[in-house]
PDB file of C-alpha atoms and ligand atoms in Angstrom:
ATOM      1  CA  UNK A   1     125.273 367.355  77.048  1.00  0.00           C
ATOM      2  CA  UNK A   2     124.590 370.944  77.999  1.00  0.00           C
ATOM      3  CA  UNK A   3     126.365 370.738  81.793  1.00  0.00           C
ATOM      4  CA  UNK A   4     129.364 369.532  83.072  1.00  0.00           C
ATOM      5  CA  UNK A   5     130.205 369.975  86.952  1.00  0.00           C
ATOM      6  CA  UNK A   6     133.411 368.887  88.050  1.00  0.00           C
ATOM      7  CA  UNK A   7     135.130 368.630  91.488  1.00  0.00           C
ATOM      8  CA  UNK A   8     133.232 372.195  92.453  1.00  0.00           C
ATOM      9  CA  UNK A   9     133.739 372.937  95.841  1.00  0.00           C
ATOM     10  CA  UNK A  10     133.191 377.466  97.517  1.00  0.00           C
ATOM     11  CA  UNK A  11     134.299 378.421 100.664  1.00  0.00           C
ATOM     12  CA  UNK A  12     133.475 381.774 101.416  1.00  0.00           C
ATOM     13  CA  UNK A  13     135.670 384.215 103.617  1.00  0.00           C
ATOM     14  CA  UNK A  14     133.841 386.825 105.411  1.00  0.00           C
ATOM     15  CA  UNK A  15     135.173 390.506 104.764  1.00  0.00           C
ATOM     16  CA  UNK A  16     135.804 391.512 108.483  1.00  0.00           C
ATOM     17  CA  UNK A  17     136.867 388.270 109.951  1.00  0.00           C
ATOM     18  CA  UNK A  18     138.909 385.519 108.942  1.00  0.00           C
ATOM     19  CA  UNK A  19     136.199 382.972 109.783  1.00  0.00           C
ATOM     20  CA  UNK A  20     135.503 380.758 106.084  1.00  0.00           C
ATOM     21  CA  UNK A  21     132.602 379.120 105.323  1.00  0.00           C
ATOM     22  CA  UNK A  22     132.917 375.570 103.140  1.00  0.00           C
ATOM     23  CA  UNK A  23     129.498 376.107 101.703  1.00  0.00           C
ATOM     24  CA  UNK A  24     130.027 373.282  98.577  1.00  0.00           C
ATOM     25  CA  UNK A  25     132.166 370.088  98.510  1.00  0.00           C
ATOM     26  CA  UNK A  26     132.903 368.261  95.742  1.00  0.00           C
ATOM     27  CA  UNK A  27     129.679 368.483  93.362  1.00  0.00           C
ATOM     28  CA  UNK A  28     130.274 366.265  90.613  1.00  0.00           C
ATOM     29  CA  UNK A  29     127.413 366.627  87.947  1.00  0.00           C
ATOM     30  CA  UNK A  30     126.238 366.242  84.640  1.00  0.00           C
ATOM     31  CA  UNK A  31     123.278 367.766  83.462  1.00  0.00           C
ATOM     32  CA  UNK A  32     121.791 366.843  79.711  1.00  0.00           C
ATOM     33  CA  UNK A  33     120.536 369.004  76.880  1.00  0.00           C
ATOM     34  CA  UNK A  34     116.788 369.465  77.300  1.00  0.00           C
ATOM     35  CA  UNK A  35     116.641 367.992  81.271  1.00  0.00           C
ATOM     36  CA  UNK A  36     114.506 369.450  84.090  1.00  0.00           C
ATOM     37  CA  UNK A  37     116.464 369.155  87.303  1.00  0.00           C
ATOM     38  CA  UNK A  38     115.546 370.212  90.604  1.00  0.00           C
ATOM     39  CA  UNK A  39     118.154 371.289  93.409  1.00  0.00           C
ATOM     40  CA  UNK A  40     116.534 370.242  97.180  1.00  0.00           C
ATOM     41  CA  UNK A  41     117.934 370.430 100.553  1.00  0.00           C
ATOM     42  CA  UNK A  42     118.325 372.251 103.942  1.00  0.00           C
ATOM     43  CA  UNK A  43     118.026 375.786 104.528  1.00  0.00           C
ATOM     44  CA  UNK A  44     121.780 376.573 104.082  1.00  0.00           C
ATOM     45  CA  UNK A  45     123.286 373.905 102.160  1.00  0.00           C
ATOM     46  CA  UNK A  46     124.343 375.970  99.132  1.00  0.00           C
ATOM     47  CA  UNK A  47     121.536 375.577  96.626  1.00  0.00           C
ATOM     48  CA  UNK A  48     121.638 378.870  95.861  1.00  0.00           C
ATOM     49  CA  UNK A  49     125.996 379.179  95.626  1.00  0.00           C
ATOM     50  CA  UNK A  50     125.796 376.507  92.878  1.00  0.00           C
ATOM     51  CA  UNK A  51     123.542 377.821  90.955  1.00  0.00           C
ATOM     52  CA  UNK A  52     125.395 381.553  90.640  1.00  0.00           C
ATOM     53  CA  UNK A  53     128.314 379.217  89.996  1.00  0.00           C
ATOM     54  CA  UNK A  54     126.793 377.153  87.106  1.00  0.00           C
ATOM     55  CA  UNK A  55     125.259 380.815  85.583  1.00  0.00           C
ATOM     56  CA  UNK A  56     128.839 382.099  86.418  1.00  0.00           C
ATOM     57  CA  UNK A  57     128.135 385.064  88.655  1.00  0.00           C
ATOM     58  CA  UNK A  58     130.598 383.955  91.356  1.00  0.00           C
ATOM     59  CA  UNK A  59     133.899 381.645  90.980  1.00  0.00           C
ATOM     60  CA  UNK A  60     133.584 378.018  92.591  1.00  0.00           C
ATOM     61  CA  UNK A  61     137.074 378.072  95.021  1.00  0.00           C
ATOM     62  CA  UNK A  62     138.030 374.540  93.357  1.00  0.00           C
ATOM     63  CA  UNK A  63     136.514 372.767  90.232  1.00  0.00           C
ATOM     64  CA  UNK A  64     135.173 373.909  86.947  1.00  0.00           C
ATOM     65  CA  UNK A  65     131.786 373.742  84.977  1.00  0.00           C
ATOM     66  CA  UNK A  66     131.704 373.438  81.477  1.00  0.00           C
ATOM     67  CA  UNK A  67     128.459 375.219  79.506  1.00  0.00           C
ATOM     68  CA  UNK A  68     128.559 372.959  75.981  1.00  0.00           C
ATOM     69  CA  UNK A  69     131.965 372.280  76.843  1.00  0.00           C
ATOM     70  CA  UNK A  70     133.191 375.823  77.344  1.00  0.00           C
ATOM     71  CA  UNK A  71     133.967 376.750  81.303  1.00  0.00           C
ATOM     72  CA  UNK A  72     131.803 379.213  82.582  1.00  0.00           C
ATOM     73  CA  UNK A  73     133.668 382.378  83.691  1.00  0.00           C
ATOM     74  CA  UNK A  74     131.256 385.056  83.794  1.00  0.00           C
ATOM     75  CA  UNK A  75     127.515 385.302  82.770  1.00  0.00           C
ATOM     76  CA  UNK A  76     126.464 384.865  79.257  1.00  0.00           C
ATOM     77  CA  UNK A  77     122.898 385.333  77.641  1.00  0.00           C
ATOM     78  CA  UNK A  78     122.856 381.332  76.734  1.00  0.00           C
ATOM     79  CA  UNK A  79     122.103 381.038  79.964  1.00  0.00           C
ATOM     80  CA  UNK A  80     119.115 382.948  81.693  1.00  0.00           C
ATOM     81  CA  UNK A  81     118.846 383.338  85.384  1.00  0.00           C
ATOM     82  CA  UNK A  82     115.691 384.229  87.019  1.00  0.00           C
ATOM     83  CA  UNK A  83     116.129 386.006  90.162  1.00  0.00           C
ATOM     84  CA  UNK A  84     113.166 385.226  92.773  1.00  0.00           C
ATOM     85  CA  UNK A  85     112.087 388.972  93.543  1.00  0.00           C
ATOM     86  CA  UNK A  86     111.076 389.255  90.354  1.00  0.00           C
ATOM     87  CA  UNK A  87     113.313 392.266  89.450  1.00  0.00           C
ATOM     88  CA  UNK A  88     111.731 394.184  87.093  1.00  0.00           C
ATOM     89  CA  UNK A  89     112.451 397.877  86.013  1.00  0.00           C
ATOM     90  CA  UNK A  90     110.108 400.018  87.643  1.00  0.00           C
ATOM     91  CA  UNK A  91     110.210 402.647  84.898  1.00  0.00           C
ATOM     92  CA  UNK A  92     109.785 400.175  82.284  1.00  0.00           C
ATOM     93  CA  UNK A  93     106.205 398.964  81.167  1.00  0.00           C
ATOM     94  CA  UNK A  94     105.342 395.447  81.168  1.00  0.00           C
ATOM     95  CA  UNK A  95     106.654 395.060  77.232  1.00  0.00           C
ATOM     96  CA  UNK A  96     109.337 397.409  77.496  1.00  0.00           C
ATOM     97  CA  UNK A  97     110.459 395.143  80.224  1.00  0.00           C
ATOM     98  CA  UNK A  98     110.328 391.779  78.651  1.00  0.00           C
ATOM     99  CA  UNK A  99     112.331 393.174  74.772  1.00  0.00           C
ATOM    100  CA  UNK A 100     115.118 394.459  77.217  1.00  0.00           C
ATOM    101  CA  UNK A 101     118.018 392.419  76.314  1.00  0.00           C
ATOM    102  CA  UNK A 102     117.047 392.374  72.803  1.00  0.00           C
ATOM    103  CA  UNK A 103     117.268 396.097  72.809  1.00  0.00           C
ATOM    104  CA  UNK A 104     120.368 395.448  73.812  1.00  0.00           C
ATOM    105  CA  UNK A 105     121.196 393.000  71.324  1.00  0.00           C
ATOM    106  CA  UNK A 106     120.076 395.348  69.035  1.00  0.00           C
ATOM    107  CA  UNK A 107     117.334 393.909  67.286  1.00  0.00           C
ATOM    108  CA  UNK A 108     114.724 396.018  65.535  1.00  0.00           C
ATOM    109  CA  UNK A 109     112.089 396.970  68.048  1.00  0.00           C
ATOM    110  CA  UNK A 110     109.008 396.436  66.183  1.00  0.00           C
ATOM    111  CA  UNK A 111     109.943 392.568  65.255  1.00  0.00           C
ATOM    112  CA  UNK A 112     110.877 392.209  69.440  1.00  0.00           C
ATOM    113  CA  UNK A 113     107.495 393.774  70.126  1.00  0.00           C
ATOM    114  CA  UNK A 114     105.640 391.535  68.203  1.00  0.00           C
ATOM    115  CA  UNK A 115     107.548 388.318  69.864  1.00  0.00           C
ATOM    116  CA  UNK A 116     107.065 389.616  73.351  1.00  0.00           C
ATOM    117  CA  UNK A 117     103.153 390.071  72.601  1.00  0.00           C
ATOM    118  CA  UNK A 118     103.061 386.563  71.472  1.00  0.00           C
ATOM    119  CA  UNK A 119     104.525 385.615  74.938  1.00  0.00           C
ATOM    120  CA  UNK A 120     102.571 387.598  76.975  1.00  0.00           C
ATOM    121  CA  UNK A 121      99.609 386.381  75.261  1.00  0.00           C
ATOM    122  CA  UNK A 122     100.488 383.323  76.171  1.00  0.00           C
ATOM    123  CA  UNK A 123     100.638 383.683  79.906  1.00  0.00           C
ATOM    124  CA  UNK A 124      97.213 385.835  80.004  1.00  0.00           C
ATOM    125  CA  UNK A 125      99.255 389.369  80.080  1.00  0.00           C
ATOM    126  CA  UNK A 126      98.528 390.985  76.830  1.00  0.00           C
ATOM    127  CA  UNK A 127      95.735 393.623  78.088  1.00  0.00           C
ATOM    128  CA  UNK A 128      98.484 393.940  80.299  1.00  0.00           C
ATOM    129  CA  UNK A 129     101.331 395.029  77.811  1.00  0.00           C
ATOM    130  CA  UNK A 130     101.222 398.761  78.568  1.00  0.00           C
ATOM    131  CA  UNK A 131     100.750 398.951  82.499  1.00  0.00           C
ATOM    132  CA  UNK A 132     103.468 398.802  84.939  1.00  0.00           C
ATOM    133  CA  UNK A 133     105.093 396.387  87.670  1.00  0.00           C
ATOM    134  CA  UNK A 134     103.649 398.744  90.346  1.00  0.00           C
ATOM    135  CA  UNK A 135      99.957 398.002  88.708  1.00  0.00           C
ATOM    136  CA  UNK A 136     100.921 394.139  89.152  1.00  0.00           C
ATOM    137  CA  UNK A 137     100.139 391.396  91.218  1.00  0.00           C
ATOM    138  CA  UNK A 138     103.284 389.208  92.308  1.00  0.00           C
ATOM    139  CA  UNK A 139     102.219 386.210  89.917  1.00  0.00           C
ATOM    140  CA  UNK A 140     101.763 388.796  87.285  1.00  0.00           C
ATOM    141  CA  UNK A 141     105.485 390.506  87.517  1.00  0.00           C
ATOM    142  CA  UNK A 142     106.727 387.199  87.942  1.00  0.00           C
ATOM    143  CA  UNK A 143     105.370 386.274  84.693  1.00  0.00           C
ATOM    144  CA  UNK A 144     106.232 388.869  82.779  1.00  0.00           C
ATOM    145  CA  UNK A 145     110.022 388.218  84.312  1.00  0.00           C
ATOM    146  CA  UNK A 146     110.015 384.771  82.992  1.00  0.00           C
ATOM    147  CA  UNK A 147     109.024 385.998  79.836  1.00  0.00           C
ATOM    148  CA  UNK A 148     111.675 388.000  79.970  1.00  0.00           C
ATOM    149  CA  UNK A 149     114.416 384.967  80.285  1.00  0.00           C
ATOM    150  CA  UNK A 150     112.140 382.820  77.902  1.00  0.00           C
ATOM    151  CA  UNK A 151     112.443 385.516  74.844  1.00  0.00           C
ATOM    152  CA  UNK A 152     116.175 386.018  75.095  1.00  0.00           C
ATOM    153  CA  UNK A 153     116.074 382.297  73.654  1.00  0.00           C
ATOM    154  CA  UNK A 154     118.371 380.921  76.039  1.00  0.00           C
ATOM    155  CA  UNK A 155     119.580 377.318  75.474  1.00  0.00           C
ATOM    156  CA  UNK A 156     119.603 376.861  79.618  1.00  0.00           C
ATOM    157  CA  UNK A 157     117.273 378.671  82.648  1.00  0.00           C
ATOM    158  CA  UNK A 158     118.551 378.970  86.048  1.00  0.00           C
ATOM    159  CA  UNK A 159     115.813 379.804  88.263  1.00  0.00           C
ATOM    160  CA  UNK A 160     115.926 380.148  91.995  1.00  0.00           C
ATOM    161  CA  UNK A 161     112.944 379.976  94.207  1.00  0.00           C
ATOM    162  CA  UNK A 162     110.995 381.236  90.998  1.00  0.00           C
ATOM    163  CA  UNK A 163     107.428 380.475  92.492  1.00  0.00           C
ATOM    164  CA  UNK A 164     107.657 380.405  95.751  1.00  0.00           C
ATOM    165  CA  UNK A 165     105.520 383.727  96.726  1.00  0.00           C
ATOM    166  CA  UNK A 166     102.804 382.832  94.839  1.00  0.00           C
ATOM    167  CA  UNK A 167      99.223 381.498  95.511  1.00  0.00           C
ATOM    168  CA  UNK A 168      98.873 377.735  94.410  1.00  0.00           C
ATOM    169  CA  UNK A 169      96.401 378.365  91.868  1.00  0.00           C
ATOM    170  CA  UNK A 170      98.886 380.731  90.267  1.00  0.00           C
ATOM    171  CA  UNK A 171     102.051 378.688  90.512  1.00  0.00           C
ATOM    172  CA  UNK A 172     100.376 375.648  89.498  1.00  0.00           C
ATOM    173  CA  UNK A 173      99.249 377.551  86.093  1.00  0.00           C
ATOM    174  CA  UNK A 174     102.803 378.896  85.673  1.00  0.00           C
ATOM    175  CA  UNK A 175     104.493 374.907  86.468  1.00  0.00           C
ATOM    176  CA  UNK A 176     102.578 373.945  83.511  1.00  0.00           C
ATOM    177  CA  UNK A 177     103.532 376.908  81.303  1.00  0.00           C
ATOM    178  CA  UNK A 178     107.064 376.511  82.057  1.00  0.00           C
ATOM    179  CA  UNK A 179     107.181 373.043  81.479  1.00  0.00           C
ATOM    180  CA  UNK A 180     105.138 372.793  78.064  1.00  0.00           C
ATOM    181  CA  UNK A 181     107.712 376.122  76.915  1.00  0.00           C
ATOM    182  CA  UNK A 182     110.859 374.512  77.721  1.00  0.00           C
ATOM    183  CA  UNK A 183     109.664 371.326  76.091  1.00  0.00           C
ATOM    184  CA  UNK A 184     108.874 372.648  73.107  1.00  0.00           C
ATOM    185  CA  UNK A 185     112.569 374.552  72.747  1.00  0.00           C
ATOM    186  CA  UNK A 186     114.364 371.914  74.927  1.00  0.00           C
ATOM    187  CA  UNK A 187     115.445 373.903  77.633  1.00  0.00           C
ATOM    188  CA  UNK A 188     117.618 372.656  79.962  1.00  0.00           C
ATOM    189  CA  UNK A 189     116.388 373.765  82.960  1.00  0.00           C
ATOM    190  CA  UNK A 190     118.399 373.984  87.255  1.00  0.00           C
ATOM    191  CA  UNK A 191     115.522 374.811  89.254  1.00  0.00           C
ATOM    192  CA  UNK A 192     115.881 375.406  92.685  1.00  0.00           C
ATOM    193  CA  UNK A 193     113.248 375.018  95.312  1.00  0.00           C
ATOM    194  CA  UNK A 194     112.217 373.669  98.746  1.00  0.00           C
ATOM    195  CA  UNK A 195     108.319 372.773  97.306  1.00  0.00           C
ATOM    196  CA  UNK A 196     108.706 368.744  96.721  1.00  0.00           C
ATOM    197  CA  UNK A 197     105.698 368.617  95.497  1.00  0.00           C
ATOM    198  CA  UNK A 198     106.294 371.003  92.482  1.00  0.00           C
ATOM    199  CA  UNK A 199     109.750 369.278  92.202  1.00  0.00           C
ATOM    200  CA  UNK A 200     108.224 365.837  91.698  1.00  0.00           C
ATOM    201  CA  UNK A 201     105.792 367.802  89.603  1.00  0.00           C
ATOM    202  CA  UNK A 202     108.541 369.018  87.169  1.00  0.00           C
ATOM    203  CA  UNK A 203     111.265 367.494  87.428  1.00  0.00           C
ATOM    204  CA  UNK A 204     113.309 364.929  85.317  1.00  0.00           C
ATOM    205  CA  UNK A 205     115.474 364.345  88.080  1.00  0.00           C
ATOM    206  CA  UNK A 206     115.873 365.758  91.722  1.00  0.00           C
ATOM    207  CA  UNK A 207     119.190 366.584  93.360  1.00  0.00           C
ATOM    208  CA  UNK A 208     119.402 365.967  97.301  1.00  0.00           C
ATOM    209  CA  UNK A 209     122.088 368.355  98.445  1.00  0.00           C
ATOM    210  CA  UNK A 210     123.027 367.389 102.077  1.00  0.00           C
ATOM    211  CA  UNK A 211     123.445 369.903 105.427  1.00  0.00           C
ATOM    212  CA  UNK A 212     126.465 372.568 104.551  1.00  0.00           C
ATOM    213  CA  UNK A 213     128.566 372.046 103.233  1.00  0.00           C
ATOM    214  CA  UNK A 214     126.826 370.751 100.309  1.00  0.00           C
ATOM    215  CA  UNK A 215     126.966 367.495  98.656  1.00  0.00           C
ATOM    216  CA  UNK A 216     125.103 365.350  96.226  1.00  0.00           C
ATOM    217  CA  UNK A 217     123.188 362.930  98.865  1.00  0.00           C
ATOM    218  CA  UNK A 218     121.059 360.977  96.487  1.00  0.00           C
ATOM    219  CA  UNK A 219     119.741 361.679  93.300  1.00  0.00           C
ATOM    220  CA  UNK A 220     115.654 360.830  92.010  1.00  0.00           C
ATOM    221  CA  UNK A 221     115.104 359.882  88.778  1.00  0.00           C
ATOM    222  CA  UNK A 222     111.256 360.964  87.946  1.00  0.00           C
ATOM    223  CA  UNK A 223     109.914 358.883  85.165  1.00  0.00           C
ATOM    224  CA  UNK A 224     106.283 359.427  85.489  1.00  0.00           C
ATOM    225  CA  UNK A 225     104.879 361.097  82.599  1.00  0.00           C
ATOM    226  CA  UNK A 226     103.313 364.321  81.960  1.00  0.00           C
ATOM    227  CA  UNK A 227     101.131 365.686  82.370  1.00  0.00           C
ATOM    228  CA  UNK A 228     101.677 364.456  86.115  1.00  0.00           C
ATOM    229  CA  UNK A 229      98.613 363.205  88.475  1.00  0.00           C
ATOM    230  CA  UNK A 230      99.148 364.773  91.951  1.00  0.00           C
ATOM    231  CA  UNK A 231      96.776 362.537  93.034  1.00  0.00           C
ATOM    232  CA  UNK A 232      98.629 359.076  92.325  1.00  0.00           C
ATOM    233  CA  UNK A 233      99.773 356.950  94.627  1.00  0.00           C
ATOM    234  CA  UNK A 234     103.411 357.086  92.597  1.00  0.00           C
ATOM    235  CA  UNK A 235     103.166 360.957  93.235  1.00  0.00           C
ATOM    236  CA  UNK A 236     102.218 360.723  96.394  1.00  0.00           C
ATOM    237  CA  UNK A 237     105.015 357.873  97.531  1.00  0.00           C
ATOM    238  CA  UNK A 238     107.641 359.829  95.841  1.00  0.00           C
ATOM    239  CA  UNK A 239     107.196 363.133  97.877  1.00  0.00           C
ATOM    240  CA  UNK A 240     107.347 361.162 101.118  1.00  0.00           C
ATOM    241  CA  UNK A 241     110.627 359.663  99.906  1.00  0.00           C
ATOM    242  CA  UNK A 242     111.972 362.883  99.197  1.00  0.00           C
ATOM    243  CA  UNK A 243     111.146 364.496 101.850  1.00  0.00           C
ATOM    244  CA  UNK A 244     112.067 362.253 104.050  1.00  0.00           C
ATOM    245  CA  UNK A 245     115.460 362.053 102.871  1.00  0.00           C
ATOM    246  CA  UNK A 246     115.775 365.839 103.662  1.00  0.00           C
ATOM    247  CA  UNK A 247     113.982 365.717 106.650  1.00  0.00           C
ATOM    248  CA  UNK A 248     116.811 363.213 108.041  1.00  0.00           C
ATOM    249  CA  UNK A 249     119.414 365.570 107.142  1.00  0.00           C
ATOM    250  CA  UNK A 250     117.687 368.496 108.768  1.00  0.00           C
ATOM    251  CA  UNK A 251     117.644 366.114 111.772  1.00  0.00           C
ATOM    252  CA  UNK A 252     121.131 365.189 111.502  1.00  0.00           C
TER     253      UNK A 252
HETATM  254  N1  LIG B 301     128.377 385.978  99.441  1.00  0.00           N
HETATM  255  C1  LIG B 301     128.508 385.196 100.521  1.00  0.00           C
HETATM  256  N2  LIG B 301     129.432 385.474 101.465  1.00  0.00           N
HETATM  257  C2  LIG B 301     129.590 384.689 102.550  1.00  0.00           C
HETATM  258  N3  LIG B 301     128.866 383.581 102.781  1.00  0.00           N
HETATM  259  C3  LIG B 301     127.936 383.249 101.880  1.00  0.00           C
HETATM  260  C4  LIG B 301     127.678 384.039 100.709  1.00  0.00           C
HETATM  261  N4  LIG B 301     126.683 383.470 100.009  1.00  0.00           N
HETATM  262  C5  LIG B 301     126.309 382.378 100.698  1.00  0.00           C
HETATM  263  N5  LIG B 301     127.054 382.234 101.821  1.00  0.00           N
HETATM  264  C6  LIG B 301     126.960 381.139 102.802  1.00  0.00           C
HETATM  265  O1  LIG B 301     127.002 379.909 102.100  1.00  0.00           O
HETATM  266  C7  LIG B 301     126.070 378.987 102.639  1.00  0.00           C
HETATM  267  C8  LIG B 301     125.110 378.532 101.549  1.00  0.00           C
HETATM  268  O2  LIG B 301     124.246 379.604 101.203  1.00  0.00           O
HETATM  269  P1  LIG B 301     123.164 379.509 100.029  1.00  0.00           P
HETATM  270  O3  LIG B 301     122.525 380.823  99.914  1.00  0.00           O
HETATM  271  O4  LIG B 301     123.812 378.940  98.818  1.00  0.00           O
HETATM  272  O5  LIG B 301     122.155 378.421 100.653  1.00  0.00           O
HETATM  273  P2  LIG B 301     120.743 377.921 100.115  1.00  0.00           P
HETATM  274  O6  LIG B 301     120.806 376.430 100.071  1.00  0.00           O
HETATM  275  O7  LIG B 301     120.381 378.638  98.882  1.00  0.00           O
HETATM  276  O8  LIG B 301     119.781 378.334 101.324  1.00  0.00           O
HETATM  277  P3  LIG B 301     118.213 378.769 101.290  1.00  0.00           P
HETATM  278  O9  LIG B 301     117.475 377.476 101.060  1.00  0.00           O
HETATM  279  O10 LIG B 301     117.983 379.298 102.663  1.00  0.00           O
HETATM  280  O11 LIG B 301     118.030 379.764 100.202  1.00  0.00           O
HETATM  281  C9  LIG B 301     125.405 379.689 103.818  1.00  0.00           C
HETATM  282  O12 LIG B 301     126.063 379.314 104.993  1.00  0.00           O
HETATM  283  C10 LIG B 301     125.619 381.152 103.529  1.00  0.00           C
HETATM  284  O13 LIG B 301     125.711 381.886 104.706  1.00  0.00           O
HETATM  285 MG1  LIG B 302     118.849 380.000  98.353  1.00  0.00          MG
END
C-alpha cells in the first residue's frame, strides 16, 4: 500500500483579506503500490491542492497522508512531481537536464550519463542529447522532463496536467510510454487531468472530485486491459459515464 489519505481537508486564507477558501473536504483515500489513478473534476475543485498535498509541498489544514506509512511533511525524491510547464533549466542541455538530481545525489556522472541516454533513447531524444529546451518543441521538453522524474527512480509520480499542451499524436505516443515504464518498475502513479478519454485510457481507477470544495463523488474502477481499444464500445460507454458525472456537477 503505497498511499494513505485520511480525513484531508485545506482551506486557504487569502493574504490581504480574511475571506477563506474550503478548497478540500474530507478526502479519504487509499492508493496501492503499482496503481494508475486519475484525479477528474470541475475547474476549481482542488485537483491540483491534493496533489501538492500528497507530494507534500503544502500542509492539508486537517488530516494526514501517509507515503509507505510515513506522513508526508515536506517533499522527498520517492516521490516525483511533474510540473505541467515543463520546467526545464534553460542553461542546461537536454542531458544535463535529465542527470540533475543525481548530480545532486552525487552519483558519478559518467554512469548517470549513460542511464539518461538509455532513456532518452527510449522516447526518440537521443540525437537530441546535446541541444537545448529553447531548440525544443513542447512534446519534446516535456519528454525530456518526464525523463527527468522517471530516472530519479521514484517509487510514486505525481503529475499534473502532464500532456495537456500537446498535439494528440504526441500525447498519445507519450500515454503509452508512460504506461509500459511505470509497469515495468510499478509505479504508482496520481495523475491529474480533465482529458477522459486519456483517463479511461490509463487509468486503473478514476477519482470524481465534486464542485469546491472537493470531495470524492464516485470512484471508476477500469478493468479493461491494455493495451486499450479507443474504439470499443466499453471505451466508448465509459467516457460518457464519466463525463457525464462531471458534467452534472458542473451543472449543479
Ligand atoms: N495558494 C492558494 N491560495 C489561495 N487559494 C488557493 C491556492 N491554491 C488554490 N487555491 C484555491 O483552491 C481552489 C482549488 O484550486 P486548485 O488549483 O486545486 O483547483 P484545480 O481542481 O486544480 O483546478 P483546475 O482544473 O482549474 O486546474 C480554488 O478555488 C483556488 O482558487
Ligand atoms: Mg489544477
Amino acid at each position: 500500500m503505497t498511499f494513505e489519505i485520511e480525513n484531508v481537508s485545506k482551506t486557504f486564507v487569502s493574504n490581504d483579506s480574511d475571506e477563506e477558501v474550503l478548497a478540500l473536504k474530507d478526502i479519504n483515500l487509499t492508493i496501492e503500490t503499482g496503481k494508475f489513478i486519475s484525479l477528474v473534476g470541475p475547474s476549481g475543485c482542488g485537483k491540483t491542492t491534493l496533489l501538492r498535498i500528497i507530494e507534500g509541498f503544502v500542509k492539508p489544514t486537517e488530516g494526514t497522508v501517509k507515503d509507505d506509512g510515513e506522513i508526508v511533511t515536506g517533499p522527498s525524491n520517492q516521490r516525483g512531481f511533474i510540473f505541467q510547464n515543463y520546467s526545464l533549466f534553460p542553461w542546461l542541455n537536454v542531458i544535463d537536464n535529465v542527470i540533475f538530481g543525481l548530480n545532486i545525489d552525487g552519483k558519478p556522472e559518467k554512469e548517470s550519463k549513460e542511464r539518461a541516454m538509455k532513456y532518452l533513447e527510449d522516447v526518440g531524444l537521443k540525437d537530441f542529447a546535446e541541444r537545448y529546451p529553447h531548440e525544443l518543441s513542447g512534446g519534446m521538453k516535456q519528454r525530456v522532463a518526464i525523463i527527468r522524474s522517471l530516472i530519479n527512480d521514484s517509487k510514486s509520480l505525481l503529475m499534473d496536467e502532464t500532456f495537456s499542451a500537446l498535439d494528440v499524436q504526441t500525447k498519445h505516443k507519450l500515454q503509452k510510454q508512460i504506461h509500459e515504464i511505470c509497469q515495468k518498475q510499478n509505479k504508482t502513479i496520481i495523475f491529474v487531468t480533465h482529458d477522459i478519454d486519456e483517463a479511461v485510457f490509463l487509468s486503473d481507477e478514476i477519482i470524481v472530485l465534486s464542485r469546491r470544495p472537493g470531495r470524492i463523488k464516485k470512484i471508476f474502477e477500469i478493468k479493461l486491459e491494455h493495451p486499450r481499444n479507443r474504439d470499443s464500445e466499453e471505451f466508448k460507454d465509459l467516457i460518457s459515464e464519466i463525463t457525464q458525472e462531471i458534467g452534472e456537477l458542473e451543472d449543479e
